GROMACS .gro file of N, CA and C in nm:
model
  465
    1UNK      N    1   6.988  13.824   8.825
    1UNK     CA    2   6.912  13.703   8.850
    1UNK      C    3   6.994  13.613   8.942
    2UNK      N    4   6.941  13.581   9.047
    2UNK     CA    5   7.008  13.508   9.135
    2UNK      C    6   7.051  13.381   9.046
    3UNK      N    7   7.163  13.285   9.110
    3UNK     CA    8   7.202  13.158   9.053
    3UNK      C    9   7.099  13.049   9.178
    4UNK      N   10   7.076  12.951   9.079
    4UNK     CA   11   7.012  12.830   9.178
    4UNK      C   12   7.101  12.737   9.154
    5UNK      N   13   7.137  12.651   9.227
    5UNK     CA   14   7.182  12.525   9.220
    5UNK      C   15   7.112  12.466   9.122
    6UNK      N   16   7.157  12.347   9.081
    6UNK     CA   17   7.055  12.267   8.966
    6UNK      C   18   7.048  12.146   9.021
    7UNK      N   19   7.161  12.096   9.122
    7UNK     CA   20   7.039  11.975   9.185
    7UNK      C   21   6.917  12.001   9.283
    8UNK      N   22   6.914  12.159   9.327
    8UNK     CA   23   6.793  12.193   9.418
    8UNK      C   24   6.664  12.188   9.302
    9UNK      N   25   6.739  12.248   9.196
    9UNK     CA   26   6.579  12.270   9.080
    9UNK      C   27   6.576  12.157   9.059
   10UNK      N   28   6.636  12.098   9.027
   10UNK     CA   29   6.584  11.922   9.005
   10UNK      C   30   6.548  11.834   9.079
   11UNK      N   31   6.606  11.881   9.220
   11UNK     CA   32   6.500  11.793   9.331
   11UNK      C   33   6.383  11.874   9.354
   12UNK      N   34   6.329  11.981   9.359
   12UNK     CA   35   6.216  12.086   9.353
   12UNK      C   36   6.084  12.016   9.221
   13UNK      N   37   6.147  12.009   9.110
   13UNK     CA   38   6.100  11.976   9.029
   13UNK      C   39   6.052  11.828   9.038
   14UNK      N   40   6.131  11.750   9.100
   14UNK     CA   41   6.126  11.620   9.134
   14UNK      C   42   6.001  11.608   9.256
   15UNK      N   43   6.012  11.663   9.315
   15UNK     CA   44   5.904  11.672   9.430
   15UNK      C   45   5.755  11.730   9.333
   16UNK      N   46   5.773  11.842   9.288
   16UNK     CA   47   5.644  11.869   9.235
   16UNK      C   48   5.578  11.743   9.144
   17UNK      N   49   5.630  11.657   9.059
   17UNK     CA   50   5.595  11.615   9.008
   17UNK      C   51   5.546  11.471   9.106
   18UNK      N   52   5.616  11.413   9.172
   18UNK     CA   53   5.539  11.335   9.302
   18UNK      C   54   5.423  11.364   9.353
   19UNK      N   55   5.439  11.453   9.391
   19UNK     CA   56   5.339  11.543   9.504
   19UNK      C   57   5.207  11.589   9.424
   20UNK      N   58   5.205  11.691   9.342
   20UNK     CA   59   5.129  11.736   9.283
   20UNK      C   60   5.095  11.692   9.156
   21UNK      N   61   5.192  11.656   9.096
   21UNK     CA   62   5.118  11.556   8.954
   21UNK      C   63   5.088  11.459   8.979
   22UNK      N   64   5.120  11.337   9.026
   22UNK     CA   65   5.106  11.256   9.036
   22UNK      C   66   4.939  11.198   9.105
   23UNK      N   67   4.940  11.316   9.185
   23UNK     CA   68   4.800  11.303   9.280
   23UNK      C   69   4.662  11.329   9.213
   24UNK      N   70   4.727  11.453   9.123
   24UNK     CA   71   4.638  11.487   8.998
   24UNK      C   72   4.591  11.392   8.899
   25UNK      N   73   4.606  11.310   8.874
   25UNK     CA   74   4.642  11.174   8.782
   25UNK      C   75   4.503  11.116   8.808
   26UNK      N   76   4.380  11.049   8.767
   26UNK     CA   77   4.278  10.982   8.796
   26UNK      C   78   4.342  10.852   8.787
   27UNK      N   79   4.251  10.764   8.904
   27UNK     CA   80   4.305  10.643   8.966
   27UNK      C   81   4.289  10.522   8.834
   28UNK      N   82   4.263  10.564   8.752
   28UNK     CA   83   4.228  10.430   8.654
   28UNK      C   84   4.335  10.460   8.555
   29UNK      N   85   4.432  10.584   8.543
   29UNK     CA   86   4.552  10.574   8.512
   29UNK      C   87   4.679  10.536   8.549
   30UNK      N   88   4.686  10.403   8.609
   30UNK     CA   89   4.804  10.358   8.696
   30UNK      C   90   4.948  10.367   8.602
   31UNK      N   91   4.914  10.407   8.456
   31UNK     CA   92   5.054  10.334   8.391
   31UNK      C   93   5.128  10.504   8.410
   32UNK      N   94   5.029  10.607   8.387
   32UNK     CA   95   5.094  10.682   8.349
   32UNK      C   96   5.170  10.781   8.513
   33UNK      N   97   5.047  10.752   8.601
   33UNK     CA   98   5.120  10.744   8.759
   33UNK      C   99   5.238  10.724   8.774
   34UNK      N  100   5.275  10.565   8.725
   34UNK     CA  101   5.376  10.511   8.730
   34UNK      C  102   5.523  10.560   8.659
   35UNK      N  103   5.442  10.639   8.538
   35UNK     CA  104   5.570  10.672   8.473
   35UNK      C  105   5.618  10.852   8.551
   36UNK      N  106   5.506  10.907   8.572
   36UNK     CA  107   5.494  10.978   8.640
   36UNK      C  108   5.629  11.020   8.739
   37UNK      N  109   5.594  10.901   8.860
   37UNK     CA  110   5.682  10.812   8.948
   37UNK      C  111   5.805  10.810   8.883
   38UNK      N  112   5.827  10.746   8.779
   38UNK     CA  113   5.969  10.673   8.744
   38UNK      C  114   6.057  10.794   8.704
   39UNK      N  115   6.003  10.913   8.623
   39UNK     CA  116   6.048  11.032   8.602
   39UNK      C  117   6.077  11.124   8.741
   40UNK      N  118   6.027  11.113   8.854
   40UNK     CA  119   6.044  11.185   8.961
   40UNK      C  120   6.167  11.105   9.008
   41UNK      N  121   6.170  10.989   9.004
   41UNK     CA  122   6.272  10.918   9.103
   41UNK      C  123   6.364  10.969   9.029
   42UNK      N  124   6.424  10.969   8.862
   42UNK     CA  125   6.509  10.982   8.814
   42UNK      C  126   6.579  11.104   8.840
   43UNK      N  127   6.495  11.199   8.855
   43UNK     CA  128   6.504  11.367   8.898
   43UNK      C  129   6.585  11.369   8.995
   44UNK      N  130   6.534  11.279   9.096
   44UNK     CA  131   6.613  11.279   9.209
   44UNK      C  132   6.728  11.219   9.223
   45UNK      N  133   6.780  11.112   9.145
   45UNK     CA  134   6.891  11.038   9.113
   45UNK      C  135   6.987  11.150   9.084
   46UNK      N  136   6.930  11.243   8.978
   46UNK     CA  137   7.034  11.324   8.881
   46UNK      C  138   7.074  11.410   8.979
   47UNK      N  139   6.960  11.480   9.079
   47UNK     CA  140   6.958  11.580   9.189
   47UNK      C  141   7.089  11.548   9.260
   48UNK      N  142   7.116  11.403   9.289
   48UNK     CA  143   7.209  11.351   9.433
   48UNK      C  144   7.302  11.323   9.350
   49UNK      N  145   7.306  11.336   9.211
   49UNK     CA  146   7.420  11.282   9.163
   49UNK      C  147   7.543  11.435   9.140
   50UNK      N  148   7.417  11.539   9.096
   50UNK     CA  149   7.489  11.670   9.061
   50UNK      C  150   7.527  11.746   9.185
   51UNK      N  151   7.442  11.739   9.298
   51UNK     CA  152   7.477  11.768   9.449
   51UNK      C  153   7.663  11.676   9.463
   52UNK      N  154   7.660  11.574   9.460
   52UNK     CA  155   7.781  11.457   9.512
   52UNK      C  156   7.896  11.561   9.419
   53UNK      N  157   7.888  11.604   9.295
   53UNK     CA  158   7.993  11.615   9.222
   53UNK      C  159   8.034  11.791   9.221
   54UNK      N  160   7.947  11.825   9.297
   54UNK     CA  161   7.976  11.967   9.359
   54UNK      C  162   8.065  11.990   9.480
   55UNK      N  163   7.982  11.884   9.557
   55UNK     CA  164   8.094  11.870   9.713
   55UNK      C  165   8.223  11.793   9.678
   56UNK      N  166   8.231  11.702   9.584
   56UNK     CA  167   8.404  11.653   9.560
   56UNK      C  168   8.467  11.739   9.503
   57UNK      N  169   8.398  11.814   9.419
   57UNK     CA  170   8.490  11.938   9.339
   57UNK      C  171   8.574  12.036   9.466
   58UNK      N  172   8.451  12.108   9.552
   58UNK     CA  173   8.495  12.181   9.625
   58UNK      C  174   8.603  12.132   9.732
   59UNK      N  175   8.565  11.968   9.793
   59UNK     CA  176   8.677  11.936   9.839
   59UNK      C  177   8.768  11.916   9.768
   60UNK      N  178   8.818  11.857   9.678
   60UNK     CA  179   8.960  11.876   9.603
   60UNK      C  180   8.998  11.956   9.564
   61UNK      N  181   8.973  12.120   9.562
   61UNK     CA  182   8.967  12.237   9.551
   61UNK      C  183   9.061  12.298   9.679
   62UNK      N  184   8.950  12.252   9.784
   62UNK     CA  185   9.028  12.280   9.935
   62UNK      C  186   9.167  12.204   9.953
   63UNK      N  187   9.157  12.087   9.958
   63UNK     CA  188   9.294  12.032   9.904
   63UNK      C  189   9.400  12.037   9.834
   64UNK      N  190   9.377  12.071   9.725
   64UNK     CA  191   9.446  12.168   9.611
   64UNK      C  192   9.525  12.267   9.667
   65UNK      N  193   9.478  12.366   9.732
   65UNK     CA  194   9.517  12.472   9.771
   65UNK      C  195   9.571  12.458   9.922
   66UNK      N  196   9.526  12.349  10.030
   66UNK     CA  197   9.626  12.364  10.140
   66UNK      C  198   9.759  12.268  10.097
   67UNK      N  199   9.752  12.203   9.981
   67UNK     CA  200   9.849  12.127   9.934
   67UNK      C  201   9.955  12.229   9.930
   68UNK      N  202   9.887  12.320   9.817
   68UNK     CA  203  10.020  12.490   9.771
   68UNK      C  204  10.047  12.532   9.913
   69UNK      N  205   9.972  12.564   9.997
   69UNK     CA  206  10.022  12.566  10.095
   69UNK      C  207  10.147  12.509  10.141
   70UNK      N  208  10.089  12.405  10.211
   70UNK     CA  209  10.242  12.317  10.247
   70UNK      C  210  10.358  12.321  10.164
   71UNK      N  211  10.333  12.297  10.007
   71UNK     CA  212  10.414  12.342   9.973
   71UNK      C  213  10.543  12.452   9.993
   72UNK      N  214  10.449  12.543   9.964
   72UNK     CA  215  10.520  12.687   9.984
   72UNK      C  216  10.603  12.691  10.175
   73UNK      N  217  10.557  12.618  10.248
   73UNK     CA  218  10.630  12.624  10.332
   73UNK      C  219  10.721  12.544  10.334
   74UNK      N  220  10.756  12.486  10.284
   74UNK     CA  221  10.856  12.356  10.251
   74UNK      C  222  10.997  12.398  10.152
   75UNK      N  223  10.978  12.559  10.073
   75UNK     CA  224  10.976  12.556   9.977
   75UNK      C  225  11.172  12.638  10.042
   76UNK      N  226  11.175  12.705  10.133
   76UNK     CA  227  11.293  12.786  10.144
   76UNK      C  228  11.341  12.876  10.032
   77UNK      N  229  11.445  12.918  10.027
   77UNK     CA  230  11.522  13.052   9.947
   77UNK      C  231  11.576  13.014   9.794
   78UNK      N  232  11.553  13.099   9.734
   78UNK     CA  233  11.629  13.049   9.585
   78UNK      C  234  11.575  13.069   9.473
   79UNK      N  235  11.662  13.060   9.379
   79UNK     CA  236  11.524  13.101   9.220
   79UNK      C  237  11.479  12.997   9.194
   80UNK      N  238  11.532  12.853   9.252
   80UNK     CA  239  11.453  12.722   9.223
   80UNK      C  240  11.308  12.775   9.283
   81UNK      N  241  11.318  12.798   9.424
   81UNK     CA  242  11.189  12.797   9.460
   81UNK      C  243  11.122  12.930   9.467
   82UNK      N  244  11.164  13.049   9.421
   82UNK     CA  245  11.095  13.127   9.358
   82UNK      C  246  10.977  13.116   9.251
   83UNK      N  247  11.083  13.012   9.174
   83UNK     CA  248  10.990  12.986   9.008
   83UNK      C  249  10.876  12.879   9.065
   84UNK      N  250  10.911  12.821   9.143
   84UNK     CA  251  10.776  12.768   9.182
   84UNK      C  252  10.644  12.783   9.271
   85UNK      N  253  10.690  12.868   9.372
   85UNK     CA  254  10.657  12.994   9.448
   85UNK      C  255  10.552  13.031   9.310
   86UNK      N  256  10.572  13.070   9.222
   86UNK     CA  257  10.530  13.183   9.090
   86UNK      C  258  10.460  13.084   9.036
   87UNK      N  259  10.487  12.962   9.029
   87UNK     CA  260  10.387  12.869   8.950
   87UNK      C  261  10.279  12.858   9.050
   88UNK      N  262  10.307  12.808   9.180
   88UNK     CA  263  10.199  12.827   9.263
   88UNK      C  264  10.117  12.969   9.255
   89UNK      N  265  10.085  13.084   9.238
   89UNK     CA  266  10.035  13.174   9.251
   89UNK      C  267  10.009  13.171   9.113
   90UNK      N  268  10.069  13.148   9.008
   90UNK     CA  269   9.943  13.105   8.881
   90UNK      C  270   9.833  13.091   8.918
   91UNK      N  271   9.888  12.925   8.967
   91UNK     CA  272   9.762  12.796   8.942
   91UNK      C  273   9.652  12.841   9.041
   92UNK      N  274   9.680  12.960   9.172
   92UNK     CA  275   9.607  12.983   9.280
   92UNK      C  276   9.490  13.070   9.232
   93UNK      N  277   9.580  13.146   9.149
   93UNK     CA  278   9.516  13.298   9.034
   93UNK      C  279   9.400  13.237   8.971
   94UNK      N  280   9.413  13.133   8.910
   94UNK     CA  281   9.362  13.057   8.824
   94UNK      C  282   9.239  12.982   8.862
   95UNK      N  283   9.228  12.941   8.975
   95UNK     CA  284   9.117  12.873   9.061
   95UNK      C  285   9.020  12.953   9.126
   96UNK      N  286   9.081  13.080   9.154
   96UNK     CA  287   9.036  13.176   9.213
   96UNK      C  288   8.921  13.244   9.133
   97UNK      N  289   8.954  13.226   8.964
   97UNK     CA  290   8.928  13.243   8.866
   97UNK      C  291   8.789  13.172   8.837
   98UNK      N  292   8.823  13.094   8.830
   98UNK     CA  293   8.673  12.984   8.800
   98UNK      C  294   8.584  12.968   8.857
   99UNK      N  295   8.484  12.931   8.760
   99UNK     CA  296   8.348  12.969   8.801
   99UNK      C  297   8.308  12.833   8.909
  100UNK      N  298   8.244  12.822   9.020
  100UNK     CA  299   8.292  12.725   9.107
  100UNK      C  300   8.139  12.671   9.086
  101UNK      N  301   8.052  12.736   9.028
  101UNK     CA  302   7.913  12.648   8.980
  101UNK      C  303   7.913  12.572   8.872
  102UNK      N  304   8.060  12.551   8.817
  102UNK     CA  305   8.054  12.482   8.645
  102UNK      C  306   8.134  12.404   8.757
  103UNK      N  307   8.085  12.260   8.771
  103UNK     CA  308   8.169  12.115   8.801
  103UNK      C  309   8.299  12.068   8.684
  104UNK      N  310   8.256  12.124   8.588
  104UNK     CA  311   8.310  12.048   8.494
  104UNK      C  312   8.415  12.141   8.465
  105UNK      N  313   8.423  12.293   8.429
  105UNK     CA  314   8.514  12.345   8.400
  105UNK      C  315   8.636  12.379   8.570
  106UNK      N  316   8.591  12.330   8.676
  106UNK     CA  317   8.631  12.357   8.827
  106UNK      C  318   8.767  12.200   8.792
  107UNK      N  319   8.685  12.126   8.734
  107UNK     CA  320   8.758  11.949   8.755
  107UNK      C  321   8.852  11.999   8.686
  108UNK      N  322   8.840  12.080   8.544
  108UNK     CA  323   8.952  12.106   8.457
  108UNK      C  324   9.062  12.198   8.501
  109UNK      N  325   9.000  12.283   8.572
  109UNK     CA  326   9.140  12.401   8.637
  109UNK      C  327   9.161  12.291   8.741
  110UNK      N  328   9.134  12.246   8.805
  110UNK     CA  329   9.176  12.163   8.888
  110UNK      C  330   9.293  12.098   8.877
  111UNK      N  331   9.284  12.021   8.775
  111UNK     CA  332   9.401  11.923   8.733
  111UNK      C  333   9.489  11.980   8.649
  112UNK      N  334   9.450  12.110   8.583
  112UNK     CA  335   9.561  12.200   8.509
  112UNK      C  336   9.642  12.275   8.652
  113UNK      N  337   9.568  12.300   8.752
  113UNK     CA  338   9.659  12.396   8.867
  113UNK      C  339   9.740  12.265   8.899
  114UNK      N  340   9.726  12.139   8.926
  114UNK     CA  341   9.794  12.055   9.003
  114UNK      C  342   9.890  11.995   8.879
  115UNK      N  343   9.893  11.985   8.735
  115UNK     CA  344   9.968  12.033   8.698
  115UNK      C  345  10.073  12.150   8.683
  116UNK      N  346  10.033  12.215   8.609
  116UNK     CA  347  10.145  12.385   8.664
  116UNK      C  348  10.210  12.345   8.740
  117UNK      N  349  10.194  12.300   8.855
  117UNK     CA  350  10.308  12.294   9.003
  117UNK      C  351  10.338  12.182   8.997
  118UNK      N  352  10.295  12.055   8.969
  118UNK     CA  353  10.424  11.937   8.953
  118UNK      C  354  10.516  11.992   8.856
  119UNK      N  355  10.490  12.029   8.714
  119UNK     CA  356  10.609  12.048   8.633
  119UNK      C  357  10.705  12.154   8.677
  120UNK      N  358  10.686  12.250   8.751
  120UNK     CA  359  10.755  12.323   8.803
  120UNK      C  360  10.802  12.257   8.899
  121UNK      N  361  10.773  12.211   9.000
  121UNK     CA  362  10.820  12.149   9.079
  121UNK      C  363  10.944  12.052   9.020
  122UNK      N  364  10.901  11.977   8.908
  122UNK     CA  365  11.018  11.876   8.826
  122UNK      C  366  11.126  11.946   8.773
  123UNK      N  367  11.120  12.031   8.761
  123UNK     CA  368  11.184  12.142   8.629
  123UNK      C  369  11.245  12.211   8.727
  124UNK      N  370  11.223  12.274   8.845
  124UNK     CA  371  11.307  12.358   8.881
  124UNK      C  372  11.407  12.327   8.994
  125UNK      N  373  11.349  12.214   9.105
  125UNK     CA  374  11.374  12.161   9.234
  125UNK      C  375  11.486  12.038   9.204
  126UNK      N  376  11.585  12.048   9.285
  126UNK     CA  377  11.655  11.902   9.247
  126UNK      C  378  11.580  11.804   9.332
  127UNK      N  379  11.640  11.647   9.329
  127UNK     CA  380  11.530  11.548   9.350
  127UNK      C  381  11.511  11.515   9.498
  128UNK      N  382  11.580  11.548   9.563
  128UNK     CA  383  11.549  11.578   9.736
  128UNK      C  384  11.432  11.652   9.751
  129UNK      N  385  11.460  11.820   9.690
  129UNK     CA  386  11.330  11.885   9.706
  129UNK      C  387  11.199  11.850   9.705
  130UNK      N  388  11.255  11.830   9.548
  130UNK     CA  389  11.123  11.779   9.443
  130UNK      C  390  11.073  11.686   9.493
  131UNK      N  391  11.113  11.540   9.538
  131UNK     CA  392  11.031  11.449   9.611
  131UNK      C  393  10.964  11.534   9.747
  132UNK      N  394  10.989  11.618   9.857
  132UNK     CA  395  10.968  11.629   9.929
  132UNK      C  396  10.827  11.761   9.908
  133UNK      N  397  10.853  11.824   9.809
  133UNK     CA  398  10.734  11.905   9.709
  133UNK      C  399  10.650  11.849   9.683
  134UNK      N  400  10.656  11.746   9.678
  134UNK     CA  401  10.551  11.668   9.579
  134UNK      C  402  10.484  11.587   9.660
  135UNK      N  403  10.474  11.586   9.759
  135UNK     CA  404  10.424  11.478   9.845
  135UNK      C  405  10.268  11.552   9.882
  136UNK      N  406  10.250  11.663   9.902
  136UNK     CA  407  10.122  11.763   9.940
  136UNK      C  408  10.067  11.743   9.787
  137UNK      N  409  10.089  11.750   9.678
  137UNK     CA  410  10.025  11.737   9.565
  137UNK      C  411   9.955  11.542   9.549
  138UNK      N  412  10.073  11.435   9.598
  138UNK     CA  413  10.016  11.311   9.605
  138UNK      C  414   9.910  11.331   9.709
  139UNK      N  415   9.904  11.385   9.808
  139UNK     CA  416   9.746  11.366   9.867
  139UNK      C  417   9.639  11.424   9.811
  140UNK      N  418   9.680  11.538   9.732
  140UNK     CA  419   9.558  11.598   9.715
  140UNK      C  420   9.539  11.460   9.557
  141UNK      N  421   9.576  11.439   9.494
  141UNK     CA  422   9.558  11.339   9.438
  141UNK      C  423   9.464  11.192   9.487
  142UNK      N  424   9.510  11.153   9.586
  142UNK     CA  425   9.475  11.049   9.709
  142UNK      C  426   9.327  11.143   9.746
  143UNK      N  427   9.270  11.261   9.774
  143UNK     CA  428   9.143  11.317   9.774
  143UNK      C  429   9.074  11.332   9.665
  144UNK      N  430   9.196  11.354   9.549
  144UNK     CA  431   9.099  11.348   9.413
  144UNK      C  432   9.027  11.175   9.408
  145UNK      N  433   9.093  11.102   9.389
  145UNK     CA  434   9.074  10.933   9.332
  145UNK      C  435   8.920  10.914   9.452
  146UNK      N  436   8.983  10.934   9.564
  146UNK     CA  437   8.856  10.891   9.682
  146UNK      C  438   8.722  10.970   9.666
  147UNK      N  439   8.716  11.104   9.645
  147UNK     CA  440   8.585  11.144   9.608
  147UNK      C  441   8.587  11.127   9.497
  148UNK      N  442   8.602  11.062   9.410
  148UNK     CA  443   8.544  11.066   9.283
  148UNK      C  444   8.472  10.890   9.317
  149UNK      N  445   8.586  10.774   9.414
  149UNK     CA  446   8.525  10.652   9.447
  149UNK      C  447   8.384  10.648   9.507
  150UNK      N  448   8.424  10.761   9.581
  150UNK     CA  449   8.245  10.806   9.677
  150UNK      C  450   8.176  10.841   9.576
  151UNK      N  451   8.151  10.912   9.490
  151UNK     CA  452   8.060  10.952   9.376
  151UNK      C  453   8.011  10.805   9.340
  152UNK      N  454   8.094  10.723   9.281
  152UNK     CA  455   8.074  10.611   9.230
  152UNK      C  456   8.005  10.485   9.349
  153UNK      N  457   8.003  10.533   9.459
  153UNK     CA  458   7.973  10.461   9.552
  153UNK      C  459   8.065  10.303   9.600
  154UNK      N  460   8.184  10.351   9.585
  154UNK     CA  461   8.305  10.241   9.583
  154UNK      C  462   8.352  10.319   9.703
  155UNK      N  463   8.462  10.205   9.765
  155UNK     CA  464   8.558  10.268   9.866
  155UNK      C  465   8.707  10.210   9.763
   0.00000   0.00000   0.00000
């Protein structure tokens, strides 16, 4: 069975009920038109709301991972940065892993992968490194906070 998005079925659904129920409705029923109406708009609210929290996932996702990136090039020779090298390819394993249509379980590996690699990063790097490690993880952070502000419709 194919997968659908669920803000498409809910804007789909949202439209039918505009369009075709609503029209269906005899004109001396204005209240229930109306509620009609008020249930479609909501459809569509939820539609743009579950759409918004799909595209921040996936961008902080993308971020996430050119963060490990940079990382790993930053990272030079050693069992310090081996072991973190290895934490990175966890947390990569791990994302790779998840189901990228669950928002909610994507937010959670999310912030567990960008964990994994700060504490490694703390734990294994002395504090030259480690500050200089950690700086690709503060942006992707700085992309987490901002799409989640855009969701909320804040800057």
């Amino acid at each position: 069975m194919p997968y659908l998005e669920p803000e498409h079925v809910l804007h789909q659904f949202a439209s039918y009920l505009n369009d075709d129920v609503r029209s269906a409705i005899a004109d001396d029923q204005k209240f229930v038109q109306a509620q009609v109406g008020s249930m479609s708009s909501s459809l569509n609210f939820l539609a743009m709301e579950l759409g918004g929290m799909h595209v921040a996932m996936k961008t902080q996702r993308r971020r996430l991972l050119c963060a490990f990136d940079d990382i790993e090039s930053e990272l030079g020779d050693g069992d310090a940065a081996v072991a973190v090298a290895d934490a990175i390819d966890t947390a990569r394993a791990e994302l790779e892993q998840t189901d990228m249509t669950d928002v909610r379980a994507l937010e959670t590996e999310l912030t567990n992968a960008a964990n994994t690699v700060f504490e490694a990063i703390n734990t294994e790097l002395d504090e030259k490194a480690a500050r200089r490690a950690r700086r690709p993880l503060y942006d992707f952070l700085d992309t987490r906070v901002q799409t989640q502000l855009d969701l909320l419709g804040r800057e």
